[in-house]
PDB file of C-alpha atoms in Angstrom:
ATOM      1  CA  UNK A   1     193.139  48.682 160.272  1.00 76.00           C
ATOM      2  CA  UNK A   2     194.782  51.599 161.950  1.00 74.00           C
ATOM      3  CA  UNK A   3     194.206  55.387 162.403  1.00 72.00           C
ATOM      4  CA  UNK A   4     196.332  57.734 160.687  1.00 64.00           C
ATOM      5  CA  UNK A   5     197.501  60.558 163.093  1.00 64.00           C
ATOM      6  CA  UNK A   6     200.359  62.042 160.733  1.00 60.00           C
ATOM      7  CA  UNK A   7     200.076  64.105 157.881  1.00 57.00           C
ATOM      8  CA  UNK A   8     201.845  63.966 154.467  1.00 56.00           C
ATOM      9  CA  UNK A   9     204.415  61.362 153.634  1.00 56.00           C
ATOM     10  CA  UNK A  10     207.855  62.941 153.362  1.00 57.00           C
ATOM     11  CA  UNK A  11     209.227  62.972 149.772  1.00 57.00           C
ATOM     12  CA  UNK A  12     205.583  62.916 148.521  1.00 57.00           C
ATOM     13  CA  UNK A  13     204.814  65.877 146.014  1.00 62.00           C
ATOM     14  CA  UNK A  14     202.148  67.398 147.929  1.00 64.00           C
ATOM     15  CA  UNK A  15     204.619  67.560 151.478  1.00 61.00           C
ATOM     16  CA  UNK A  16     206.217  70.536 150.231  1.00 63.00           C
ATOM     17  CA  UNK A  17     202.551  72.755 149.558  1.00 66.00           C
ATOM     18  CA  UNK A  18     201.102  71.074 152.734  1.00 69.00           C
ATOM     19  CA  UNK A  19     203.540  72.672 154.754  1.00 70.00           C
ATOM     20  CA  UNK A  20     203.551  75.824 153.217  1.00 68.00           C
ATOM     21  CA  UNK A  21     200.105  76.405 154.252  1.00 74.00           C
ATOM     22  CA  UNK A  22     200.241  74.247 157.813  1.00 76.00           C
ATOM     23  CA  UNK A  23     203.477  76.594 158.656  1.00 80.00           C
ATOM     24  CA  UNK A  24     201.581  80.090 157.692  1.00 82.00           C
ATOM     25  CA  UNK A  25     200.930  80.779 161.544  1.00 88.00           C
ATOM     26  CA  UNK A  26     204.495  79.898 162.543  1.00 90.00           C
ATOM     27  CA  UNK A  27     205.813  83.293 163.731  1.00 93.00           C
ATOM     28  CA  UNK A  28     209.199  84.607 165.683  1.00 94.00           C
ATOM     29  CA  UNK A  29     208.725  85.709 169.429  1.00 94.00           C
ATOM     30  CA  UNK A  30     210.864  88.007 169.262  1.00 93.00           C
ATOM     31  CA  UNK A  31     209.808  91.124 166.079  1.00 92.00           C
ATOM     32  CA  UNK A  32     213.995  91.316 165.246  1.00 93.00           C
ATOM     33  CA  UNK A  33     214.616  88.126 164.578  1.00 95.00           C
ATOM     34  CA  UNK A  34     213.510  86.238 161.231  1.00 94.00           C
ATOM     35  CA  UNK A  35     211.351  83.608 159.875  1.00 92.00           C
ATOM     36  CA  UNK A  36     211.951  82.502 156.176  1.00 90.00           C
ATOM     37  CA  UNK A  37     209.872  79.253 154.969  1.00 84.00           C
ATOM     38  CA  UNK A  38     210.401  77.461 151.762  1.00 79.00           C
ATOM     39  CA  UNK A  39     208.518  73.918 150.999  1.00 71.00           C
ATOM     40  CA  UNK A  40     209.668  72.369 154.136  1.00 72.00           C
ATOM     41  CA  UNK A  41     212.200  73.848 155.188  1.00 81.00           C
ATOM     42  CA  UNK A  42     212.365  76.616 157.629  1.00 86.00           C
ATOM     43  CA  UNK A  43     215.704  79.359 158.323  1.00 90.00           C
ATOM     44  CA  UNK A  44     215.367  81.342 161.881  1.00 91.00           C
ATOM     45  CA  UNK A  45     217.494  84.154 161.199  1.00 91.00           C
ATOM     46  CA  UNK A  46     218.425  85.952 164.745  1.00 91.00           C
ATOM     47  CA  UNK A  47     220.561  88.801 164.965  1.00 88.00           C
ATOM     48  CA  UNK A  48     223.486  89.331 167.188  1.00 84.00           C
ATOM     49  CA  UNK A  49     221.523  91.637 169.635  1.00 85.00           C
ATOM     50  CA  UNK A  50     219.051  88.519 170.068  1.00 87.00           C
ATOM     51  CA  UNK A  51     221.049  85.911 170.284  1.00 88.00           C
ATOM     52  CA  UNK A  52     220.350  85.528 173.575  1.00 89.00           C
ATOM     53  CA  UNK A  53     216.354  84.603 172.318  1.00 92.00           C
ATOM     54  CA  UNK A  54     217.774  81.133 170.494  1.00 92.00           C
ATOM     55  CA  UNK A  55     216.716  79.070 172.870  1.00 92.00           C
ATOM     56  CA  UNK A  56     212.974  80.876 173.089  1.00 94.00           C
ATOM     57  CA  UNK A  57     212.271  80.670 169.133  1.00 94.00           C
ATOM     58  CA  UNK A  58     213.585  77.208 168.936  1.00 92.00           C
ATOM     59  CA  UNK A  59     211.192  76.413 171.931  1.00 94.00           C
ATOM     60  CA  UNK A  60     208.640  78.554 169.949  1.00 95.00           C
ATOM     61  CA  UNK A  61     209.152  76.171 166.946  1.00 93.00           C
ATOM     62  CA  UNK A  62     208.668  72.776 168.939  1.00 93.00           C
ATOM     63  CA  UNK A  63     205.517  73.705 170.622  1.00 94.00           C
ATOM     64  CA  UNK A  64     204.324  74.878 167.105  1.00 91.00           C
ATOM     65  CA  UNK A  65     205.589  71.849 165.500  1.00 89.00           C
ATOM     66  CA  UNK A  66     203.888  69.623 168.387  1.00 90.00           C
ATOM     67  CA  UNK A  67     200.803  71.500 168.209  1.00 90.00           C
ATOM     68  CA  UNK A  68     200.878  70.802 164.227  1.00 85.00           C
ATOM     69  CA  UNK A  69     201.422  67.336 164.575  1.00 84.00           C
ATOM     70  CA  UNK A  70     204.728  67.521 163.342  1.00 83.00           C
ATOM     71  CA  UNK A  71     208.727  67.512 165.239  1.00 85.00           C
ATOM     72  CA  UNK A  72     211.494  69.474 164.763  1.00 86.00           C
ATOM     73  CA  UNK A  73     214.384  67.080 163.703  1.00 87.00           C
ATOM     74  CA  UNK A  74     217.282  68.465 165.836  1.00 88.00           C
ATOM     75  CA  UNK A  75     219.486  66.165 163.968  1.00 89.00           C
ATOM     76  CA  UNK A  76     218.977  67.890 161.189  1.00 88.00           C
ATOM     77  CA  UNK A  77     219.003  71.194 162.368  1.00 91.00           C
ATOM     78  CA  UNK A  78     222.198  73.464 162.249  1.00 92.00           C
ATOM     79  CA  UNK A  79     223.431  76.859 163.351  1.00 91.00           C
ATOM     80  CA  UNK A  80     225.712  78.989 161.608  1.00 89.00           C
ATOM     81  CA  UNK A  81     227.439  82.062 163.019  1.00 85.00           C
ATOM     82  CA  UNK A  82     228.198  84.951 160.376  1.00 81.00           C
ATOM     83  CA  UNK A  83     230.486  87.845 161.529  1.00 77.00           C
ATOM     84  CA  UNK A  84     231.538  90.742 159.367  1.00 72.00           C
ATOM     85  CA  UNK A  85     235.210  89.761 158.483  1.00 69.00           C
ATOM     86  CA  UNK A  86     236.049  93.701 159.064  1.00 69.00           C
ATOM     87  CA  UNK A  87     235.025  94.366 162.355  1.00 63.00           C
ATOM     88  CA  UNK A  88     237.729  95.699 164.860  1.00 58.00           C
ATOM     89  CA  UNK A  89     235.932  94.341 167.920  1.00 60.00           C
ATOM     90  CA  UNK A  90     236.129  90.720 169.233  1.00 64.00           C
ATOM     91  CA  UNK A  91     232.839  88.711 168.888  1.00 64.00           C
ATOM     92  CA  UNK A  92     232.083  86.734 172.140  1.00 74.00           C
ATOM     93  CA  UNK A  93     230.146  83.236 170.800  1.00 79.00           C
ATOM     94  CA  UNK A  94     226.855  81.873 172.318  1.00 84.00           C
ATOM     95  CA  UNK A  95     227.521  78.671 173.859  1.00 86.00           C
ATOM     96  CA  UNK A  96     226.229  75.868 171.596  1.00 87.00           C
ATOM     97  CA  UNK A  97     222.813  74.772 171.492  1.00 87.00           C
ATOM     98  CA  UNK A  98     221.357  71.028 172.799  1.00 85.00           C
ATOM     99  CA  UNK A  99     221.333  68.618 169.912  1.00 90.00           C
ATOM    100  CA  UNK A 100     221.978  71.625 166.988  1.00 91.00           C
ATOM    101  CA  UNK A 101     225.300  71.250 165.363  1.00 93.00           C
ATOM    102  CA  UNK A 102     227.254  74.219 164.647  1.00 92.00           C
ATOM    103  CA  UNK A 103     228.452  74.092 161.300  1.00 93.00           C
ATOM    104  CA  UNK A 104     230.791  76.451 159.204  1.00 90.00           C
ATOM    105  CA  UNK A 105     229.161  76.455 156.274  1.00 92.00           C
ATOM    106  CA  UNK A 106     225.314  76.164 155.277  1.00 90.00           C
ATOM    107  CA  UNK A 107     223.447  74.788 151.736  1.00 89.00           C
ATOM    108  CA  UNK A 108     220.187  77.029 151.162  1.00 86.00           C
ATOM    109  CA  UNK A 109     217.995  76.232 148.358  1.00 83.00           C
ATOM    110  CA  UNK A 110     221.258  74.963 146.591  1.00 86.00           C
ATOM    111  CA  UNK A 111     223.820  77.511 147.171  1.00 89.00           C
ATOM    112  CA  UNK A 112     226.252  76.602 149.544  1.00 90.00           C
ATOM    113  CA  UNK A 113     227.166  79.512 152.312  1.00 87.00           C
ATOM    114  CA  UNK A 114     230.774  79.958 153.591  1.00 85.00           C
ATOM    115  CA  UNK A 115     233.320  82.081 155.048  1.00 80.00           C
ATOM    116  CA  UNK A 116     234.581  84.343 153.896  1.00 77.00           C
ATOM    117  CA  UNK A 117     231.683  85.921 153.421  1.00 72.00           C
ATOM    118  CA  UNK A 118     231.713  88.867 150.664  1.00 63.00           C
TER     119      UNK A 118
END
């Protein structure tokens, strides 16, 4: 016989509700940058003026998740940069995060998120 030190088991019916109510303290640092949560899934949306905070909230997350008993899965993480197609001005990219892909396009809660946005 054995302990059990984890939670839910993914794909179970009750993972989704479990986390919904484990992630409830989960906040940004930063007030201008965003937190959405859905089952288990979480979106950190971070404005160009704070993009310079990515590294802090993802930090932010991993202590949470450690604290929790749970682990962000860099592997499955991504990062996806959306820029108003209009604007005059060059945009100047954030060099890419450790272990977080950066991908052009994005599925959320089924619908798929691409360029050119409109």
């Amino acid at each position: 016989m054995l302990d059990i030190t984890a939670g839910i088991i993914q794909g179970s019916g009750i993972g989704p509700a479990s986390y919904v109510i484990t992630a409830v303290d989960l906040k940004t640092t930063n007030s201008c940058n965003y937190l959405f949560k859905y089952a288990d899934d979480s979106y950190l949306i971070t404005p160009s003026v704070n993009a310079d905070s990515r590294t802090a909230e993802l930090t932010n997350v991993e202590d949470w998740a450690c604290s929790n008993n749970l682990k962000l899965n860099r592997s499955k993480s991504v990062e996806i940069i959306i820029t108003r197609q209009r604007r005059k001005s060059h945009v100047s990219l954030m060099p890419t995060l450790p272990d977080i892909a950066r991908v052009q396009s994005i599925k959320i809660l089924g619908v798929t998120l691409r360029p050119p946005f409109s």
